[in-house]
Coordinates of C-alpha atoms and ligand atoms in Angstrom, one line a residue:
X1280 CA 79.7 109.8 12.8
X1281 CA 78.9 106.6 11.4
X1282 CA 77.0 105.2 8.4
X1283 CA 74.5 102.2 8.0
X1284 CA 74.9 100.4 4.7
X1285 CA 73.5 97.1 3.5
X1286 CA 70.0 97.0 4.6
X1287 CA 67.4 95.6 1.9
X1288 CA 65.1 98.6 2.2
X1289 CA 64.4 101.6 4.7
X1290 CA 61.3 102.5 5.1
X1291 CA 61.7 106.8 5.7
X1292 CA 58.0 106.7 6.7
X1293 CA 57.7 110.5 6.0
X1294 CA 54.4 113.3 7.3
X1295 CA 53.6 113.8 3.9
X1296 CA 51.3 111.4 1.9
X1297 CA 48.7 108.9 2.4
X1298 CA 49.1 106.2 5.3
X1299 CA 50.5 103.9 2.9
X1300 CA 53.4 105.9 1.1
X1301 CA 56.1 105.1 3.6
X1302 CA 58.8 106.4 1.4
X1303 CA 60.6 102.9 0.4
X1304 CA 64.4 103.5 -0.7
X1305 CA 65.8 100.0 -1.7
X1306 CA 69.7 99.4 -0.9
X1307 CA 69.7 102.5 1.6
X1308 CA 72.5 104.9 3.6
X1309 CA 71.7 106.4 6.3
X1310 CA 74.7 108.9 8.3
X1311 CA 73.9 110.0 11.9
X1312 CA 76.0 112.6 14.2
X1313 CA 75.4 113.0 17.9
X1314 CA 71.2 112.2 18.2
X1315 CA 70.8 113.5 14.8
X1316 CA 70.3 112.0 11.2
X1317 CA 73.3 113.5 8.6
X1318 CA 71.8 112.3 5.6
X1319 CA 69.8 109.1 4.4
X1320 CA 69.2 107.9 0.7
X1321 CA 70.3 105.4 -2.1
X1322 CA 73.9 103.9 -0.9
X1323 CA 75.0 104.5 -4.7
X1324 CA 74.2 108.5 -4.2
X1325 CA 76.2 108.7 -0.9
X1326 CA 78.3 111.7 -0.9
X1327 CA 82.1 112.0 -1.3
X1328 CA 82.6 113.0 2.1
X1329 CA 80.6 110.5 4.1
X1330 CA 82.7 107.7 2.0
X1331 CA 85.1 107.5 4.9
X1332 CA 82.7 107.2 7.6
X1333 CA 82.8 104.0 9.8
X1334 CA 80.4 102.0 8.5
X1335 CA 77.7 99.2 9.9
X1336 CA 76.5 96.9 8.4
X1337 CA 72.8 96.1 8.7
X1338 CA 72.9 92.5 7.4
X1339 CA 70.2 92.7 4.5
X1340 CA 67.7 94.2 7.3
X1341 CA 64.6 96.3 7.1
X1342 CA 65.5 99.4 8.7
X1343 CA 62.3 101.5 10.2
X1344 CA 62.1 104.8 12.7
X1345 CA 61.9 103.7 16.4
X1346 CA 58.3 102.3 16.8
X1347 CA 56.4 104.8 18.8
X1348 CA 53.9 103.1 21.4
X1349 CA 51.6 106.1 21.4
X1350 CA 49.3 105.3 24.1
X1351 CA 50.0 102.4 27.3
X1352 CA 49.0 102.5 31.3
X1353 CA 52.6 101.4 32.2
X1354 CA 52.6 102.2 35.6
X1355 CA 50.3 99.3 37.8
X1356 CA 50.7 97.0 40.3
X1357 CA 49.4 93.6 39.5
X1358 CA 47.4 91.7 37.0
X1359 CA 43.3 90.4 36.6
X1360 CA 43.9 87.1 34.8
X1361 CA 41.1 86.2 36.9
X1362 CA 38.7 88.6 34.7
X1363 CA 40.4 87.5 31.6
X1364 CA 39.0 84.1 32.8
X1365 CA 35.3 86.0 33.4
X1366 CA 35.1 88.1 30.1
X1367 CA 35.8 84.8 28.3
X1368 CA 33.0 82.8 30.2
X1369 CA 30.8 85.8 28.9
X1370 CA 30.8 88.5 31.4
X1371 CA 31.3 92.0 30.1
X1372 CA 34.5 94.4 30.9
X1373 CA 31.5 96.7 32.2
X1374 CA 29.9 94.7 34.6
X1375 CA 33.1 93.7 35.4
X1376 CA 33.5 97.5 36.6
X1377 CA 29.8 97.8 37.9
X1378 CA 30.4 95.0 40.5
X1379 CA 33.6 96.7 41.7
X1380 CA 36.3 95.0 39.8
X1381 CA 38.4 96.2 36.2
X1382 CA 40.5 99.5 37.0
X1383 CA 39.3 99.8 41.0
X1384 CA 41.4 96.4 41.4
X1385 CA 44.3 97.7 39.5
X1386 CA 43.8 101.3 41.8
X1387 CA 44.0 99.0 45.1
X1388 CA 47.2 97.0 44.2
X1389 CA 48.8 100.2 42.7
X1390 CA 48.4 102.3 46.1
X1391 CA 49.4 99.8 48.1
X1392 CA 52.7 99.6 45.8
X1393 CA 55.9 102.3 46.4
X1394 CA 57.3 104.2 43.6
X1395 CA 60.7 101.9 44.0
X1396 CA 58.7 98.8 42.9
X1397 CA 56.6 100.5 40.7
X1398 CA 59.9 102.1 38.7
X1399 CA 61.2 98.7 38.8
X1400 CA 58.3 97.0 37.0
X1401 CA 58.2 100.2 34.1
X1402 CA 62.0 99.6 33.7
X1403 CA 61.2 96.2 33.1
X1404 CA 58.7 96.8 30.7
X1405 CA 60.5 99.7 29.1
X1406 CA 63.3 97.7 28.5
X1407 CA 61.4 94.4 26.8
X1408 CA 59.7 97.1 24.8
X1409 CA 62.9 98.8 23.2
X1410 CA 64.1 95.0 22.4
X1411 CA 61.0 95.0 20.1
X1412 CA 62.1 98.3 18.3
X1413 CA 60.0 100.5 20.5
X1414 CA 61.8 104.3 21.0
X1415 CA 59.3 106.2 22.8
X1416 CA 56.4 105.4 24.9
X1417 CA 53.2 107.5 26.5
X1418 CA 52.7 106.2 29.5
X1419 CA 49.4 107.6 31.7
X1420 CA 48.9 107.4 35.1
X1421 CA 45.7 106.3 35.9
X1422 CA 45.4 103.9 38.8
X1423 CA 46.0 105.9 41.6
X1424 CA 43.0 108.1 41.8
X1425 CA 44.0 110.3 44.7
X1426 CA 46.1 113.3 44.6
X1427 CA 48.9 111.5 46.7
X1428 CA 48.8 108.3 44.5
X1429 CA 48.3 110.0 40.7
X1430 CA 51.0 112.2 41.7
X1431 CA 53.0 109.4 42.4
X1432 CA 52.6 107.6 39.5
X1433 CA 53.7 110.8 37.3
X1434 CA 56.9 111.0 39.7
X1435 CA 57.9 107.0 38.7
X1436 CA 57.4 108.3 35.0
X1437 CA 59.8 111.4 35.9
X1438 CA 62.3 108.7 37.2
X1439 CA 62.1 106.4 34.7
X1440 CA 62.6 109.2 32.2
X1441 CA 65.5 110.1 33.7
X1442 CA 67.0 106.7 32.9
X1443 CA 66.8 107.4 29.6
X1444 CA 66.1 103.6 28.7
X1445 CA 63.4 105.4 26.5
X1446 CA 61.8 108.7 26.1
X1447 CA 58.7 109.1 28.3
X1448 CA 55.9 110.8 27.4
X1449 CA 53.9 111.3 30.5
X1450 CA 49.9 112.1 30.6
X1451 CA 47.8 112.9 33.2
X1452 CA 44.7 110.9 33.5
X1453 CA 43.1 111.1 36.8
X1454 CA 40.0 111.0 34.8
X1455 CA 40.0 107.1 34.4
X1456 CA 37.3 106.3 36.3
X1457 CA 35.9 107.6 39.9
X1458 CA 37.3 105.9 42.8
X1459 CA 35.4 103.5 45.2
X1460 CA 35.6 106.6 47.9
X1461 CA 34.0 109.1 45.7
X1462 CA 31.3 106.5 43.8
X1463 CA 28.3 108.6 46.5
X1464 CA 29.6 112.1 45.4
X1465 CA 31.5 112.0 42.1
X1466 CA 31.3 116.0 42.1
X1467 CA 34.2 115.5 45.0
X1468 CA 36.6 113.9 42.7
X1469 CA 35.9 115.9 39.7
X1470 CA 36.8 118.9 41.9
X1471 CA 39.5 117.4 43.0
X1472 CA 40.7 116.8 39.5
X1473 CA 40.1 119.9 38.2
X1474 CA 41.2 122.3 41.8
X1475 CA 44.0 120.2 43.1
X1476 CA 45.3 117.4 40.1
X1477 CA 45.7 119.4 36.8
X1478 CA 46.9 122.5 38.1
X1479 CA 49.8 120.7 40.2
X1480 CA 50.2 118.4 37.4
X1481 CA 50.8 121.3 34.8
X1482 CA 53.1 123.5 37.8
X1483 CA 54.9 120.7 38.1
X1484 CA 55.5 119.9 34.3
X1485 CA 54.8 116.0 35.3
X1486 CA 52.7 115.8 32.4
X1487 CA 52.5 116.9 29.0
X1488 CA 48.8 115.3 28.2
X1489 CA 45.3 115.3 29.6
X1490 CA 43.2 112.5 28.9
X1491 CA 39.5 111.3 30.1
X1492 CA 37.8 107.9 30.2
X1493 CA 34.6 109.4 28.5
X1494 CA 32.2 106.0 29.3
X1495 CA 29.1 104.7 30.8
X1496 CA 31.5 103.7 33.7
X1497 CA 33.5 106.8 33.8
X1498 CA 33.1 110.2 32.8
X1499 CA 30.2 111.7 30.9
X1500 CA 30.8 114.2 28.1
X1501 CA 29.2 116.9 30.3
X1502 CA 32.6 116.1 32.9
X1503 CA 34.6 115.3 30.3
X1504 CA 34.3 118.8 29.0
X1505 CA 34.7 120.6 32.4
X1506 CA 38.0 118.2 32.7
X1507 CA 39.4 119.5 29.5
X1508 CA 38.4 123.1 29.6
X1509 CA 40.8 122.7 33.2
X1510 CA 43.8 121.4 31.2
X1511 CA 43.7 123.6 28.8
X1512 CA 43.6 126.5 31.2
X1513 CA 46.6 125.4 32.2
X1514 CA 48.6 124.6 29.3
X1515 CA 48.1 120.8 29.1
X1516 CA 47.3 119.2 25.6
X1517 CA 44.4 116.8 25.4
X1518 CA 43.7 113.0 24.5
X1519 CA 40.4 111.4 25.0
X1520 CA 39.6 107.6 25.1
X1521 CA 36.3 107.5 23.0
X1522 CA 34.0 105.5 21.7
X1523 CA 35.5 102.3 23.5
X1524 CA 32.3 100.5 24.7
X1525 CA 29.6 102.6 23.0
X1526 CA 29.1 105.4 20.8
X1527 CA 29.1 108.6 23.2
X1528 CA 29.9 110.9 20.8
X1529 CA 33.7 111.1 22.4
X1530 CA 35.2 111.9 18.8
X1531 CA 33.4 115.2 18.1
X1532 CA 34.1 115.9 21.8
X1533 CA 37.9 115.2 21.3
X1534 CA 38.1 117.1 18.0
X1535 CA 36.3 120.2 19.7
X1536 CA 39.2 120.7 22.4
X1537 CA 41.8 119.9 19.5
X1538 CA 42.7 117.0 21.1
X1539 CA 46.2 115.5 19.9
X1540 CA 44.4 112.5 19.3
X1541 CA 41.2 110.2 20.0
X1542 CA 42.0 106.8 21.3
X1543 CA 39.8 103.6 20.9
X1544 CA 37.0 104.5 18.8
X1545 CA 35.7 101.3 18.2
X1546 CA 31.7 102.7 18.2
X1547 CA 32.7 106.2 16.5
X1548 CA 30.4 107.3 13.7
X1549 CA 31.1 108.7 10.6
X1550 CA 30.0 111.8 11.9
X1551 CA 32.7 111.4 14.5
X1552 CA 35.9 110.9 12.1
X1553 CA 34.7 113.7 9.8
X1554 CA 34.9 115.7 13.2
X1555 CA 38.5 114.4 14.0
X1556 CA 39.2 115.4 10.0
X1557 CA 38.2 118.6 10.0
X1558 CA 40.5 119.4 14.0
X1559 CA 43.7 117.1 12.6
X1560 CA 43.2 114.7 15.5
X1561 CA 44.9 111.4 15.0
X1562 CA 42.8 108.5 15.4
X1563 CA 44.8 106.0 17.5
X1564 CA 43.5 102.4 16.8
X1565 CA 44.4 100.0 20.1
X1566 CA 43.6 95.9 18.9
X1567 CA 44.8 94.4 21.9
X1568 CA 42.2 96.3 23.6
X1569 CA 39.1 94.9 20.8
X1570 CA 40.9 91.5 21.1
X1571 CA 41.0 91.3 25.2
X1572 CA 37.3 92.6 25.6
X1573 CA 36.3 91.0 22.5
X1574 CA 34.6 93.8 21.2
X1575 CA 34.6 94.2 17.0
X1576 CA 37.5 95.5 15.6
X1577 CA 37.6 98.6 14.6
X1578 CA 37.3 99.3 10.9
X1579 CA 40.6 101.3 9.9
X1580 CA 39.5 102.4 6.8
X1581 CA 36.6 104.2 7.7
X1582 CA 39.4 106.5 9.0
X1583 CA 41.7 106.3 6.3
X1584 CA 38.9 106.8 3.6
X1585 CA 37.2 109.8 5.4
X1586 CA 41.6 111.4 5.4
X1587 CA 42.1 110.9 9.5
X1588 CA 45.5 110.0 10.2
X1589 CA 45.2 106.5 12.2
X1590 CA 48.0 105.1 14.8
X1591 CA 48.1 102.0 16.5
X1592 CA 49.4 101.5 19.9
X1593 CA 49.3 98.8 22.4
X1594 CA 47.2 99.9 25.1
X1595 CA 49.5 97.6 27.1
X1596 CA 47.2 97.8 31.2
X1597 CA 46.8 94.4 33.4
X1598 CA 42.9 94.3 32.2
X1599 CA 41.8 95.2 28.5
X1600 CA 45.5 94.9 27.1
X1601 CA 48.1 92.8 28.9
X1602 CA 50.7 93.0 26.3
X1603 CA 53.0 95.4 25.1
X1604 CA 53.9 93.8 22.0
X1605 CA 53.7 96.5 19.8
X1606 CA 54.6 94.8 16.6
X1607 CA 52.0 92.3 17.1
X1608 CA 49.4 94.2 17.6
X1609 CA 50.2 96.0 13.9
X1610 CA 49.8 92.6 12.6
X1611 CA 46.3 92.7 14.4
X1612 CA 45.7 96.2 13.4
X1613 CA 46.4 94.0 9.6
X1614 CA 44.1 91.4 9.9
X1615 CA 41.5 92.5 12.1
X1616 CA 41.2 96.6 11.1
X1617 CA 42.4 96.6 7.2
X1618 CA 45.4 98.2 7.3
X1619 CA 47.7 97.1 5.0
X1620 CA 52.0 96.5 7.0
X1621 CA 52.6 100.0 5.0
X1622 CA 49.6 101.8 6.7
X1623 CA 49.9 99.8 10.2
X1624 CA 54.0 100.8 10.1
X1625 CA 53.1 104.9 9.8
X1626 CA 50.7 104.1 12.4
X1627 CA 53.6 103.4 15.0
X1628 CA 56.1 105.7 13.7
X1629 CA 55.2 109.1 11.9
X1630 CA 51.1 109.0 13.0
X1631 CA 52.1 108.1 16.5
X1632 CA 54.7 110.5 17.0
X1633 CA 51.9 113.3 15.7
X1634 CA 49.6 111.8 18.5
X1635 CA 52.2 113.3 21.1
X1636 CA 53.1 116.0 19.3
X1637 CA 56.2 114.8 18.7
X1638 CA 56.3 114.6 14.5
X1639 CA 59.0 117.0 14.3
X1640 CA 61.2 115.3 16.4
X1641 CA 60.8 111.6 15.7
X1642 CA 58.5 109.0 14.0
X1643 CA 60.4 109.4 10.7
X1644 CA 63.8 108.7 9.1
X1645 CA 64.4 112.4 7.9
X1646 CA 67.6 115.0 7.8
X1647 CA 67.5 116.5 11.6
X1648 CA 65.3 113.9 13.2
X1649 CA 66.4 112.2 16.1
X1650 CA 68.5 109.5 15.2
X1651 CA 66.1 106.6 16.5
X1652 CA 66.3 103.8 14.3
X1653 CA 65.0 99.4 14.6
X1654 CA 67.0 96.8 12.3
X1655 CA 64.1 94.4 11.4
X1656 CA 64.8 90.7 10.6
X1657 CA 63.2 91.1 7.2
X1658 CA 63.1 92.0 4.2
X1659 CA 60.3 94.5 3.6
X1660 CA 57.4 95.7 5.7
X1661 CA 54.8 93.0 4.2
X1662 CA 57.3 89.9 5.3
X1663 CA 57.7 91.7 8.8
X1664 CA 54.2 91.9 9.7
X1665 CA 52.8 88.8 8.1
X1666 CA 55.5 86.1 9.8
X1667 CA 54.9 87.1 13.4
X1668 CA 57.7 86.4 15.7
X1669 CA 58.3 86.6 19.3
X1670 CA 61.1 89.2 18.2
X1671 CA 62.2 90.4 14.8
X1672 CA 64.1 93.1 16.0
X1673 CA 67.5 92.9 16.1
X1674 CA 69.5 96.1 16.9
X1675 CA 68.3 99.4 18.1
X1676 CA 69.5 102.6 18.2
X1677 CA 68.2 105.5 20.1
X1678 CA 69.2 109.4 19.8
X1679 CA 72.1 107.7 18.0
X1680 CA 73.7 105.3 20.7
X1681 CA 72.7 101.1 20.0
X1682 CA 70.5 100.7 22.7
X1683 CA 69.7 96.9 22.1
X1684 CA 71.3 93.8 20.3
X1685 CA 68.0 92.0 19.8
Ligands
NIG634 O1 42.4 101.8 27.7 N1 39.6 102.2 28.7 C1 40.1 102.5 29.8 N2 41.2 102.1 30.2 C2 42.0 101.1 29.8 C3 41.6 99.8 30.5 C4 42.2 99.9 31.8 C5 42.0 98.7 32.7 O2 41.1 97.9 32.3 O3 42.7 98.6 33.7 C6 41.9 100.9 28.3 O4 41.4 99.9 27.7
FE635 FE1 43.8 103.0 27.4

């Protein structure tokens, strides 16, 4: 059982209280056991019997919760730098996908990929991404688009779970757009989705999550609803990318079904958040995603302002969002949403763990949660997030063993 002593500030980043109030407590303890925190507060209020303890010494660090990556396609074969080329000689992410290209080029490289390699490329990522702090990562299938090959995709998530590099959280979304085989019937593949996909998905516990593409290039609100009324049927939560490209009403969808959270929302009206409000859906902001399509930012505070809770996750796919720099993208989710560190720091821990469920368990440094903790090279939040590096992180621990040295 050891203690952590001597970092410049811990951020405790609890559910309670605005986005901002991330619980500061300057010159900080913090005791774990097993996965589990003992006790955390003021070093000068430490109790007689954790005196003893081994201690560690965090070097004048920030110490934060294990970032939470809330919402990535890790599993793909591939990149498009081509279209990255494209989008910035002008042509649009959907015409991009009219002609053909976008996800359906991802789909082709990721069939054509086994699970061995395709393991081996998540385990790669997974591990660059707990270097940068990262704990826990959603990770949604997505590019396989066939029973065989979404299936697949959820089995290297199983796998790469089980290596325990990170905690998974696996969600099912078949629903990302309707594959070049299908595009004269799309009625097949929604059956498909909704007969065959979610109901082997759920029997088979390879997901815990259900989420749709609701756009003009994938999936109405009409199929989106049919989709969701499926997972729910069968005991799958739901998550809905919304609002990405245009305004088609996917928030109030999302809040209907009591999603766990609405993704994108770069188009979402205030209708819309009030929606999310009312059904305690988190809004998850995704910058990389506004930045790589070079679409406008979304505007954070509508969110905050109207009371929605807002996380901010990567996105990290080979086309909209090729990186998985989560800490970067909170400095984005700084100077191109509004958030101020404070807010953009809940948004990866506490708010993201709530957009998986999860805020019982993680996202915060509290008596009983996992003991997932990030030593940051800074000195507070603001320093962190305003001088970006390629990696301030230098330890991290995860349900209590030091998983990285930075
Ligand atoms: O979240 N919006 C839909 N899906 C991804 C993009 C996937 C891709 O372009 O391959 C996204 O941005
Ligand atoms: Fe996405």
């Amino acid at each position: 059982m050891p203690v952590l002593m001597n970092a410049s500030l811990l951020a405790v980043c609890p559910a309670e209280g605005g986005q901002g109030e991330i619980g500061s407590i300057a010159d900080p303890a913090l005791v774990w056991e097993g996965e589990r925190i003992q006790w955390v507060g003021p070093a000068a209020e430490l109790p007689a019997h954790f005196q003893a303890l081994p201690r560690i010494d965090a070097g004048g660090g920030l110490l934060i919760p294990g970032l939470v990556d809330c919402h990535t396609h890790l599993a793909f074969a591939g990149w498009r730098a081509d279209e990255f080329e494209e989008r910035i000689r002008g042509v649009s992410y959907l015409e991009i996908a009219e002609r053909g290209g976008g996800i359906l080029q991802t789909v082709q490289k990721t069939r054509a990929a086994s699970p061995a390699e395709l393991a081996a490329r998540c385990l790669h990522f997974a591990a660059g991404m707990r270097d940068l702090g990262v704990t826990t990562i959603e990770c949604k299938s997505g590019y396989g688009l066939s029973v065989k090959d979404e299936l697949k995709l959820l089995e290297v998530y199983a796998e790469v779970a089980e290596r325990d590099v990170v905690t998974i959280v696996p969600t099912f979304l078949g629903a990302h757009t309707v594959p070049a085989e299908h595009r004269a019937d799309r009625e097949v593949y929604l059956q498909l989705i909704i007969d065959q996909l979610i109901p082997a998905v759920a029997a088979r516990k390879l997901a815990r999550f259900c989420d749709v593409f609701m756009e003009r290039s994938a999936f109405s609100g009409a199929e989106t609803r049919r989709i969701f009324a499926a997972a729910r049927d069968h005991g799958l939560g739901v998550k809905l990318h919304a609002d990405q490209l245009s305004d088609g009403g996917g928030a109030a969808l999302a809040a209907e079904f009591g999603a766990v959270s609405a993704d994108h929302l770069e188009y979402t009206s205030d209708a819309g958040i009030d929606r999310l409000r009312e059904a305690g859906t988190v809004a998850v902001i995704l910058p990389f995603a506004s930045l790589y399509t070079r679409e406008a930012p979304v505007r954070a505070r509508r969110f905050i302002d109207r009371g929605v809770p807002v996380a901010v996750a990567t996105d990290f796919n080979p086309g909209s969002a090729p990186s998985f720099h989560l800490p970067m993208a909170l400095t984005l989710a700084c100077t191109m949403s509004g958030l101020t560190p404070g807010e953009a720091l809940k948004g990866a821990t506490i708010n993201a763990a709530r957009a998986l469920g999860l805020a019982r368990e993680i996202g915060s440094l509290e008596v009983g949660k996992q003991a997932d903790m990030a030593l940051i090279d800074a000195p507070d939040v603001n320093h962190w997030l305003y001088h970006l590096r390629a990696n301030a992180c230098r330890r991290v621990w995860r349900k209590g063993r030091e998983v990285s040295a930075g």
